[in-house]
Amino acid sequence: MTRSPITLTTDFGLGSGYVAEMKGAILSINPAAILVDLTHEIPPQQIAAAAYMLERVSRCFPAETIHVTVVDPGVGTERAIVCLRAREQYFIAPDNGLLTTIAEPTSGLEAVRIENRRYWRDLISATFHGRDIMGPVAAHLSLGVPMSDLGSPQPDITRIPLPTAVVTDARIEGEIIWLDTFGNAVTNVHLDLLPKPPCDSVRVGCGQLELAGIVRTYADATPGTLVALVGSSGRLEIAVVNGNAAERFDLRVGDPVVVMTPPTS
Amino acid sequence: MTRSPITLTTDFGLGSGYVAEMKGAILSINPAAILVDLTHEIPPQQIAAAAYMLERVSRCFPAETIHVTVVDPGVGTERAIVCLRAREQYFIAPDNGLLTTIAEPTSGLEAVRIENRRYWRDLISATFHGRDIMGPVAAHLSLGVPMSDLGSPQPDITRIPLPTAVVTDARIEGEIIWLDTFGNAVTNVHLDLLPKPPCDSVRVGCGQLELAGIVRTYADATPGTLVALVGSSGRLEIAVVNGNAAERFDLRVGDPVVVMTPPTS
Amino acid sequence: MTRSPITLTTDFGLGSGYVAEMKGAILSINPAAILVDLTHEIPPQQIAAAAYMLERVSRCFPAETIHVTVVDPGVGTERAIVCLRAREQYFIAPDNGLLTTIAEPTSGLEAVRIENRRYWRDLISATFHGRDIMGPVAAHLSLGVPMSDLGSPQPDITRIPLPTAVVTDARIEGEIIWLDTFGNAVTNVHLDLLPKPPCDSVRVGCGQLELAGIVRTYADATPGTLVALVGSSGRLEIAVVNGNAAERFDLRVGDPVVVMTPPTS
């Protein structure tokens, strides 16, 4: 268990020192903890952005990884903090929708409400439960404390509505769900919804933009070209080769994206 | 000792590669060093900002942690480099005031001037003692080298003036000492100076702003509300719930903040 | 071998989660991997910037360090991925010029083309070989897999033209090759080309700017002064003491810099 990484996802920004406070709290309990920053640049209080990030990046981590996510506008209120067991990993977060993408909607949920103060810091602030509760609990979990010791079973967790792509015969209606650091616009249209490649006859529309075909990789078109492709998370994205599509075309999260697939004759 | 984390606080920015140069120098000496970034976004040459950050964040780290702070406008001059033992931790920094918040003003100071070249890199540049001296010395300390081997005792360290809150009968006069990444304005008015909660009848003023009462946590008011509260470092702060107070009200470090406490009748 | 650090250099930005995906992929193979961020702020697709950074920072790391560099506009095309053994370290990168600064032009090159899929992830995306190939290969290397197992020998690697300083009798013609986070403008004029200090009679010109003499360290002039000095990477740089030379004088990568050395009489 000691080799389980603990990942941290927050809206703190790296410059704030708050991330380091969490790390100090964790290392005070498990000096051998393996800490990995997932990201600390979630826009302040943007729960959906964190939920997407967590869903995507957690898949790359080994079994038994402990993911701590702190985007917590309700800190200090009666909102619960939960630990969810899913995909052979642990997810600790305030119960405010952050785990919407992780908790399978239908299955019997394996989760606890974090209540046992034995695994918390001695003094609990009203504004920083990442440092005072979630980090310490993750540290204890990484030392082998069983999840069931953390609190009582939590039958369900809070979910937030996230846009899903709507599929009709020859049309998929989705939207942009995040913009990456390259300015690529990632959509909620998953690979599974698209026809098998090659997708030359597929057309992708986004506002005034219309793209013919889906390329396989960025370098399949010349620099500066606007392309649609399936990115590394298995989602359709709109990109400018060696450029920044979001800036150039003022793309934003929530912009509708339509995929027109040819009739399968 | 090998389990002592080494934290790094600098004004280098993460993009520069200078932080990585320090880490490489440390790992060349102690390959098992546990490195934690405290922050690298101290504004260039802002010693006071680093001193506040160090004071706050170091408290979350375990005993025997080694904190290396490199905000060093005087690099290459005759300014000393010191190692201070305080709060059961070690603090390595240029002696330019960075440790003002750590060195207790009154106690007998346990510190050395870093002089023993045996624990330095072979070649010492004139401009990067974080990589060439402070990092390597921290690495040796983490391997068990006693502090007394690093150099001769340093009777006192350089202190910079930092603003302290002035308390009169029904009034506390303080100021904003840092702005965090959420735009919360943190003041030098510590919890200890405030009346016991609830603080409904306390009034807080900052420029044109006037706030009635001190709330317990952000979510105690509706989003967009300006509130005063005691933050996770035990200091009074001014915040906008789910918003950015610093941007919205153009708050700056050094702005005066006045707390009017009701007469205790 | 398990103690070999793995460094990561990318143009991903820390906020994207892509860096964390690479780390998760590495930790899935070697849970004890020691991961160090070299930088993730290489401007998108700027191969030369990464090549300079790698050259400079890798020198501070111990022997057997594994450096993974992912600035990869040609991802998913036929461009090779290589592992180069140089300076007693390993360098894994797409073969697009990133290792220009590392591969000695004249020596017999010790390198392989990364081909053995046994050390890759099961599923290889078309757009993220840092996560799917380079990270995993580095992880296996850190566990003791010999380089020769990764693929067949690669007789030479791709090099990109990088500007070199031209030296004549009393004149060195170079240029700015990077701007650091302090706004210091670092040139391709290496220490070895300059006369032995003191360099009071040397003159340095850059556009309209002309500087008399080369100082030893920043603090050798008063704050706000424009100075030339040899920085911590052994290169001539132009700096403003406690200020930002790049911003103040609008300095840019590629700007010519001339050093006029006095005739050695």
Short mmCIF file of N, CA and C in Angstrom, two decimals, chain A residues 82-213:
data_model
loop_
_atom_site.label_atom_id
_atom_site.label_comp_id
_atom_site.label_asym_id
_atom_site.label_seq_id
_atom_site.Cartn_x
_atom_site.Cartn_y
_atom_site.Cartn_z
N VAL A 82 -16.42 12.56 1.00
CA VAL A 82 -16.58 11.13 0.76
C VAL A 82 -15.30 10.49 0.24
N CYS A 83 -15.23 9.18 0.43
CA CYS A 83 -14.19 8.37 -0.21
C CYS A 83 -14.90 7.30 -1.01
N LEU A 84 -14.63 7.30 -2.30
CA LEU A 84 -15.29 6.36 -3.22
C LEU A 84 -14.25 5.36 -3.71
N ARG A 85 -14.65 4.09 -3.70
CA ARG A 85 -13.80 3.06 -4.31
C ARG A 85 -14.36 2.77 -5.69
N ALA A 86 -13.57 2.99 -6.71
CA ALA A 86 -14.05 2.74 -8.08
C ALA A 86 -12.84 2.47 -8.96
N ARG A 87 -13.03 1.62 -9.98
CA ARG A 87 -11.93 1.30 -10.91
C ARG A 87 -10.67 0.84 -10.19
N GLU A 88 -10.83 0.18 -9.06
CA GLU A 88 -9.71 -0.29 -8.24
C GLU A 88 -8.86 0.86 -7.69
N GLN A 89 -9.41 2.05 -7.65
CA GLN A 89 -8.70 3.19 -7.07
C GLN A 89 -9.57 3.83 -5.99
N TYR A 90 -9.01 4.80 -5.28
CA TYR A 90 -9.76 5.56 -4.28
C TYR A 90 -9.90 7.01 -4.73
N PHE A 91 -11.05 7.58 -4.44
CA PHE A 91 -11.31 8.97 -4.79
C PHE A 91 -11.86 9.69 -3.56
N ILE A 92 -11.11 10.66 -3.08
CA ILE A 92 -11.53 11.44 -1.90
C ILE A 92 -11.88 12.84 -2.38
N ALA A 93 -13.05 13.32 -1.99
CA ALA A 93 -13.49 14.64 -2.46
C ALA A 93 -14.67 15.11 -1.63
N PRO A 94 -14.89 16.42 -1.61
CA PRO A 94 -16.17 16.89 -1.08
C PRO A 94 -17.30 16.34 -1.96
N ASP A 95 -18.42 16.04 -1.33
CA ASP A 95 -19.53 15.43 -2.07
C ASP A 95 -20.37 16.50 -2.76
N ASN A 96 -19.76 17.13 -3.74
CA ASN A 96 -20.43 18.25 -4.42
C ASN A 96 -20.55 18.04 -5.93
N GLY A 97 -20.37 16.80 -6.36
CA GLY A 97 -20.48 16.51 -7.78
C GLY A 97 -19.15 16.20 -8.45
N LEU A 98 -18.05 16.42 -7.72
CA LEU A 98 -16.72 16.18 -8.30
C LEU A 98 -16.54 14.76 -8.80
N LEU A 99 -17.27 13.81 -8.18
CA LEU A 99 -17.07 12.40 -8.55
C LEU A 99 -18.15 11.90 -9.51
N THR A 100 -18.90 12.82 -10.08
CA THR A 100 -19.95 12.46 -11.04
C THR A 100 -19.42 11.56 -12.16
N THR A 101 -18.24 11.86 -12.64
CA THR A 101 -17.69 11.12 -13.77
C THR A 101 -17.08 9.78 -13.36
N ILE A 102 -16.91 9.59 -12.07
CA ILE A 102 -16.23 8.39 -11.59
C ILE A 102 -17.24 7.35 -11.09
N ALA A 103 -18.27 7.81 -10.41
CA ALA A 103 -19.26 6.90 -9.84
C ALA A 103 -20.16 6.37 -10.94
N GLU A 104 -20.09 5.09 -11.19
CA GLU A 104 -20.96 4.51 -12.21
C GLU A 104 -22.41 4.71 -11.77
N PRO A 105 -23.23 5.24 -12.64
CA PRO A 105 -24.60 5.59 -12.24
C PRO A 105 -25.41 4.39 -11.76
N THR A 106 -25.13 3.22 -12.30
CA THR A 106 -26.03 2.10 -12.03
C THR A 106 -25.53 1.14 -10.97
N SER A 107 -24.23 1.04 -10.82
CA SER A 107 -23.73 -0.03 -9.96
C SER A 107 -23.95 0.29 -8.49
N GLY A 108 -23.83 -0.74 -7.66
CA GLY A 108 -23.84 -0.54 -6.21
C GLY A 108 -22.59 0.19 -5.83
N LEU A 109 -22.76 1.35 -5.23
CA LEU A 109 -21.65 2.25 -4.97
C LEU A 109 -20.88 1.81 -3.72
N GLU A 110 -19.56 1.79 -3.81
CA GLU A 110 -18.75 1.47 -2.65
C GLU A 110 -18.12 2.77 -2.16
N ALA A 111 -18.73 3.36 -1.15
CA ALA A 111 -18.25 4.67 -0.69
C ALA A 111 -18.50 4.84 0.80
N VAL A 112 -17.72 5.71 1.43
CA VAL A 112 -17.98 6.06 2.83
C VAL A 112 -18.02 7.57 2.97
N ARG A 113 -18.74 7.99 3.99
CA ARG A 113 -18.72 9.39 4.38
C ARG A 113 -17.59 9.56 5.38
N ILE A 114 -16.71 10.50 5.12
CA ILE A 114 -15.53 10.65 5.98
C ILE A 114 -15.92 11.36 7.27
N GLU A 115 -15.88 10.61 8.36
CA GLU A 115 -16.39 11.10 9.64
C GLU A 115 -15.43 10.86 10.80
N ASN A 116 -14.57 9.87 10.65
CA ASN A 116 -13.75 9.45 11.79
C ASN A 116 -12.60 10.43 12.00
N ARG A 117 -12.74 11.26 13.01
CA ARG A 117 -11.78 12.34 13.27
C ARG A 117 -10.40 11.85 13.67
N ARG A 118 -10.32 10.59 13.95
CA ARG A 118 -9.02 10.01 14.31
C ARG A 118 -8.01 10.19 13.18
N TYR A 119 -8.50 10.26 11.95
CA TYR A 119 -7.59 10.37 10.81
C TYR A 119 -7.48 11.79 10.27
N TRP A 120 -7.97 12.74 11.05
CA TRP A 120 -7.90 14.14 10.64
C TRP A 120 -6.76 14.83 11.39
N ARG A 121 -6.48 16.04 10.99
CA ARG A 121 -5.57 16.87 11.78
C ARG A 121 -6.23 17.22 13.11
N ASP A 122 -5.44 17.64 14.06
CA ASP A 122 -5.99 17.97 15.37
C ASP A 122 -6.92 19.17 15.30
N LEU A 123 -6.47 20.20 14.65
CA LEU A 123 -7.28 21.41 14.53
C LEU A 123 -7.85 21.48 13.12
N ILE A 124 -9.15 21.67 13.02
CA ILE A 124 -9.80 21.72 11.71
C ILE A 124 -10.23 23.16 11.45
N SER A 125 -9.68 23.75 10.40
CA SER A 125 -10.10 25.10 10.05
C SER A 125 -11.47 25.06 9.39
N ALA A 126 -12.09 26.22 9.26
CA ALA A 126 -13.41 26.28 8.61
C ALA A 126 -13.28 26.44 7.10
N THR A 127 -12.07 26.62 6.60
CA THR A 127 -11.92 26.98 5.18
C THR A 127 -10.94 26.12 4.39
N PHE A 128 -10.29 25.15 5.02
CA PHE A 128 -9.28 24.40 4.28
C PHE A 128 -9.29 22.92 4.69
N HIS A 129 -10.32 22.22 4.23
CA HIS A 129 -10.43 20.80 4.58
C HIS A 129 -9.53 19.92 3.72
N GLY A 130 -9.00 20.46 2.63
CA GLY A 130 -8.01 19.72 1.85
C GLY A 130 -6.78 19.42 2.70
N ARG A 131 -6.35 20.42 3.44
CA ARG A 131 -5.19 20.26 4.31
C ARG A 131 -5.54 19.53 5.62
N ASP A 132 -6.73 19.83 6.16
CA ASP A 132 -7.04 19.39 7.51
C ASP A 132 -7.75 18.04 7.56
N ILE A 133 -8.42 17.66 6.48
CA ILE A 133 -9.17 16.40 6.48
C ILE A 133 -8.77 15.51 5.30
N MET A 134 -8.95 16.00 4.07
CA MET A 134 -8.78 15.11 2.92
C MET A 134 -7.35 14.62 2.74
N GLY A 135 -6.38 15.53 2.85
CA GLY A 135 -4.97 15.12 2.74
C GLY A 135 -4.60 14.10 3.81
N PRO A 136 -4.86 14.41 5.08
CA PRO A 136 -4.54 13.45 6.14
C PRO A 136 -5.23 12.09 5.94
N VAL A 137 -6.50 12.10 5.54
CA VAL A 137 -7.20 10.83 5.34
C VAL A 137 -6.51 10.03 4.22
N ALA A 138 -6.12 10.71 3.14
CA ALA A 138 -5.41 10.03 2.05
C ALA A 138 -4.10 9.43 2.56
N ALA A 139 -3.41 10.17 3.41
CA ALA A 139 -2.14 9.67 3.95
C ALA A 139 -2.36 8.40 4.76
N HIS A 140 -3.40 8.39 5.59
CA HIS A 140 -3.68 7.19 6.38
C HIS A 140 -4.08 6.02 5.48
N LEU A 141 -4.87 6.30 4.48
CA LEU A 141 -5.27 5.26 3.53
C LEU A 141 -4.03 4.67 2.86
N SER A 142 -3.07 5.52 2.52
CA SER A 142 -1.86 5.03 1.85
C SER A 142 -1.00 4.18 2.79
N LEU A 143 -1.24 4.32 4.08
CA LEU A 143 -0.51 3.51 5.07
C LEU A 143 -1.24 2.21 5.39
N GLY A 144 -2.40 2.00 4.77
CA GLY A 144 -3.08 0.73 4.95
C GLY A 144 -4.35 0.78 5.78
N VAL A 145 -4.73 1.95 6.26
CA VAL A 145 -6.01 2.05 6.97
C VAL A 145 -7.12 1.64 6.00
N PRO A 146 -8.01 0.72 6.41
CA PRO A 146 -9.09 0.33 5.49
C PRO A 146 -10.11 1.44 5.32
N MET A 147 -10.67 1.51 4.13
CA MET A 147 -11.64 2.56 3.83
C MET A 147 -12.80 2.54 4.81
N SER A 148 -13.19 1.36 5.24
CA SER A 148 -14.34 1.25 6.13
C SER A 148 -14.10 1.91 7.48
N ASP A 149 -12.84 2.14 7.82
CA ASP A 149 -12.53 2.82 9.09
C ASP A 149 -12.73 4.33 9.00
N LEU A 150 -12.88 4.83 7.80
CA LEU A 150 -12.90 6.29 7.64
C LEU A 150 -14.25 6.89 8.01
N GLY A 151 -15.31 6.07 7.93
CA GLY A 151 -16.65 6.57 8.24
C GLY A 151 -17.69 5.55 7.84
N SER A 152 -18.92 5.94 7.91
CA SER A 152 -20.02 5.02 7.63
C SER A 152 -20.31 4.96 6.13
N PRO A 153 -20.90 3.85 5.68
CA PRO A 153 -21.18 3.72 4.25
C PRO A 153 -22.05 4.87 3.75
N GLN A 154 -21.75 5.30 2.55
CA GLN A 154 -22.47 6.40 1.90
C GLN A 154 -23.21 5.77 0.72
N PRO A 155 -24.55 5.70 0.81
CA PRO A 155 -25.26 4.93 -0.22
C PRO A 155 -25.16 5.55 -1.61
N ASP A 156 -25.11 6.86 -1.69
CA ASP A 156 -24.99 7.47 -3.01
C ASP A 156 -24.23 8.79 -2.88
N ILE A 157 -23.81 9.31 -3.99
CA ILE A 157 -23.09 10.58 -3.96
C ILE A 157 -23.83 11.60 -4.80
N THR A 158 -23.47 12.84 -4.60
CA THR A 158 -24.07 13.94 -5.36
C THR A 158 -23.54 13.92 -6.79
N ARG A 159 -24.44 14.10 -7.72
CA ARG A 159 -24.03 14.17 -9.14
C ARG A 159 -24.46 15.51 -9.71
N ILE A 160 -23.65 16.03 -10.58
CA ILE A 160 -24.05 17.25 -11.28
C ILE A 160 -24.39 16.88 -12.72
N PRO A 161 -25.30 17.63 -13.33
CA PRO A 161 -25.62 17.32 -14.73
C PRO A 161 -24.44 17.71 -15.62
N LEU A 162 -24.03 16.78 -16.45
CA LEU A 162 -22.97 17.05 -17.42
C LEU A 162 -23.57 16.79 -18.80
N PRO A 163 -23.26 17.62 -19.75
CA PRO A 163 -23.88 17.47 -21.07
C PRO A 163 -23.46 16.17 -21.74
N THR A 164 -24.43 15.44 -22.28
CA THR A 164 -24.08 14.24 -23.03
C THR A 164 -24.42 14.46 -24.50
N ALA A 165 -23.65 13.83 -25.35
CA ALA A 165 -23.89 13.97 -26.79
C ALA A 165 -25.17 13.22 -27.15
N VAL A 166 -25.95 13.82 -28.05
CA VAL A 166 -27.20 13.22 -28.47
C VAL A 166 -27.01 12.66 -29.88
N VAL A 167 -27.34 11.39 -30.05
CA VAL A 167 -27.10 10.73 -31.33
C VAL A 167 -28.41 10.45 -32.03
N THR A 168 -28.53 10.89 -33.25
CA THR A 168 -29.66 10.47 -34.08
C THR A 168 -29.07 9.74 -35.27
N ASP A 169 -29.90 9.45 -36.26
CA ASP A 169 -29.46 8.61 -37.37
C ASP A 169 -28.13 9.06 -37.98
N ALA A 170 -28.07 10.29 -38.39
CA ALA A 170 -26.92 10.73 -39.18
C ALA A 170 -26.29 11.96 -38.57
N ARG A 171 -26.49 12.10 -37.25
CA ARG A 171 -26.11 13.36 -36.63
C ARG A 171 -25.77 13.11 -35.16
N ILE A 172 -24.68 13.70 -34.73
CA ILE A 172 -24.35 13.67 -33.30
C ILE A 172 -24.28 15.12 -32.83
N GLU A 173 -25.04 15.44 -31.79
CA GLU A 173 -25.00 16.79 -31.26
C GLU A 173 -24.30 16.79 -29.91
N GLY A 174 -23.16 17.43 -29.89
CA GLY A 174 -22.39 17.48 -28.65
C GLY A 174 -21.99 18.90 -28.33
N GLU A 175 -20.97 19.04 -27.49
CA GLU A 175 -20.47 20.38 -27.20
C GLU A 175 -19.02 20.32 -26.73
N ILE A 176 -18.40 21.49 -26.71
CA ILE A 176 -17.03 21.59 -26.20
C ILE A 176 -17.08 21.49 -24.68
N ILE A 177 -16.27 20.57 -24.11
CA ILE A 177 -16.29 20.43 -22.65
C ILE A 177 -15.01 20.92 -21.98
N TRP A 178 -13.91 20.95 -22.70
CA TRP A 178 -12.75 21.68 -22.15
C TRP A 178 -11.82 22.11 -23.28
N LEU A 179 -10.99 23.10 -22.94
CA LEU A 179 -9.96 23.59 -23.86
C LEU A 179 -8.62 23.22 -23.24
N ASP A 180 -7.76 22.56 -24.00
CA ASP A 180 -6.49 22.18 -23.37
C ASP A 180 -5.47 23.31 -23.53
N THR A 181 -4.28 23.08 -22.99
CA THR A 181 -3.27 24.14 -22.98
C THR A 181 -2.74 24.48 -24.37
N PHE A 182 -2.97 23.61 -25.35
CA PHE A 182 -2.59 23.93 -26.73
C PHE A 182 -3.69 24.71 -27.45
N GLY A 183 -4.84 24.88 -26.80
CA GLY A 183 -5.96 25.53 -27.45
C GLY A 183 -6.81 24.54 -28.24
N ASN A 184 -6.59 23.26 -28.05
CA ASN A 184 -7.46 22.26 -28.67
C ASN A 184 -8.79 22.21 -27.91
N ALA A 185 -9.90 22.13 -28.66
CA ALA A 185 -11.23 22.13 -28.05
C ALA A 185 -11.74 20.70 -28.01
N VAL A 186 -11.83 20.17 -26.80
CA VAL A 186 -12.22 18.77 -26.63
C VAL A 186 -13.73 18.71 -26.40
N THR A 187 -14.39 17.76 -27.06
CA THR A 187 -15.85 17.67 -26.99
C THR A 187 -16.29 16.44 -26.20
N ASN A 188 -17.59 16.38 -25.97
CA ASN A 188 -18.16 15.20 -25.30
C ASN A 188 -18.58 14.12 -26.30
N VAL A 189 -18.07 14.22 -27.53
CA VAL A 189 -18.37 13.18 -28.52
C VAL A 189 -17.27 12.13 -28.43
N HIS A 190 -17.62 11.00 -27.86
CA HIS A 190 -16.62 9.95 -27.65
C HIS A 190 -16.47 9.12 -28.93
N LEU A 191 -15.26 8.66 -29.11
CA LEU A 191 -14.88 7.72 -30.17
C LEU A 191 -15.95 6.68 -30.49
N ASP A 192 -16.57 6.13 -29.45
CA ASP A 192 -17.56 5.05 -29.64
C ASP A 192 -18.75 5.50 -30.47
N LEU A 193 -19.01 6.80 -30.47
CA LEU A 193 -20.18 7.30 -31.20
C LEU A 193 -19.88 7.51 -32.68
N LEU A 194 -18.59 7.58 -33.01
CA LEU A 194 -18.20 7.91 -34.38
C LEU A 194 -18.14 6.66 -35.26
N PRO A 195 -18.30 6.85 -36.57
CA PRO A 195 -18.11 5.71 -37.47
C PRO A 195 -16.66 5.25 -37.42
N LYS A 196 -16.44 4.03 -37.87
CA LYS A 196 -15.07 3.51 -37.91
C LYS A 196 -14.24 4.32 -38.91
N PRO A 197 -12.96 4.56 -38.62
CA PRO A 197 -12.12 5.27 -39.59
C PRO A 197 -11.92 4.41 -40.85
N PRO A 198 -11.60 5.01 -41.99
CA PRO A 198 -11.41 6.45 -42.17
C PRO A 198 -12.75 7.18 -42.17
N CYS A 199 -12.72 8.41 -41.73
CA CYS A 199 -13.93 9.21 -41.57
C CYS A 199 -13.93 10.38 -42.54
N ASP A 200 -13.54 10.10 -43.77
CA ASP A 200 -13.40 11.19 -44.74
C ASP A 200 -14.73 11.88 -45.04
N SER A 201 -15.80 11.13 -44.97
CA SER A 201 -17.08 11.71 -45.37
C SER A 201 -17.87 12.29 -44.19
N VAL A 202 -17.28 12.22 -43.01
CA VAL A 202 -17.91 12.85 -41.85
C VAL A 202 -17.71 14.36 -41.94
N ARG A 203 -18.71 15.13 -41.53
CA ARG A 203 -18.52 16.57 -41.45
C ARG A 203 -18.75 17.04 -40.02
N VAL A 204 -17.91 17.96 -39.58
CA VAL A 204 -17.99 18.46 -38.22
C VAL A 204 -18.26 19.96 -38.27
N GLY A 205 -19.28 20.41 -37.56
CA GLY A 205 -19.59 21.83 -37.52
C GLY A 205 -19.52 22.37 -36.10
N CYS A 206 -19.04 23.60 -36.00
CA CYS A 206 -18.98 24.27 -34.69
C CYS A 206 -19.14 25.75 -34.97
N GLY A 207 -20.31 26.30 -34.67
CA GLY A 207 -20.58 27.70 -35.01
C GLY A 207 -20.44 27.89 -36.51
N GLN A 208 -19.63 28.86 -36.90
CA GLN A 208 -19.43 29.13 -38.32
C GLN A 208 -18.45 28.15 -38.97
N LEU A 209 -17.77 27.37 -38.15
CA LEU A 209 -16.73 26.49 -38.68
C LEU A 209 -17.34 25.22 -39.24
N GLU A 210 -16.82 24.77 -40.37
CA GLU A 210 -17.24 23.46 -40.87
C GLU A 210 -16.01 22.71 -41.36
N LEU A 211 -15.88 21.48 -40.91
CA LEU A 211 -14.70 20.69 -41.25
C LEU A 211 -15.13 19.43 -41.99
N ALA A 212 -14.39 19.08 -43.03
CA ALA A 212 -14.69 17.88 -43.79
C ALA A 212 -13.71 16.79 -43.40
N GLY A 213 -14.22 15.73 -42.81
CA GLY A 213 -13.37 14.59 -42.47
C GLY A 213 -12.74 14.72 -41.10
#
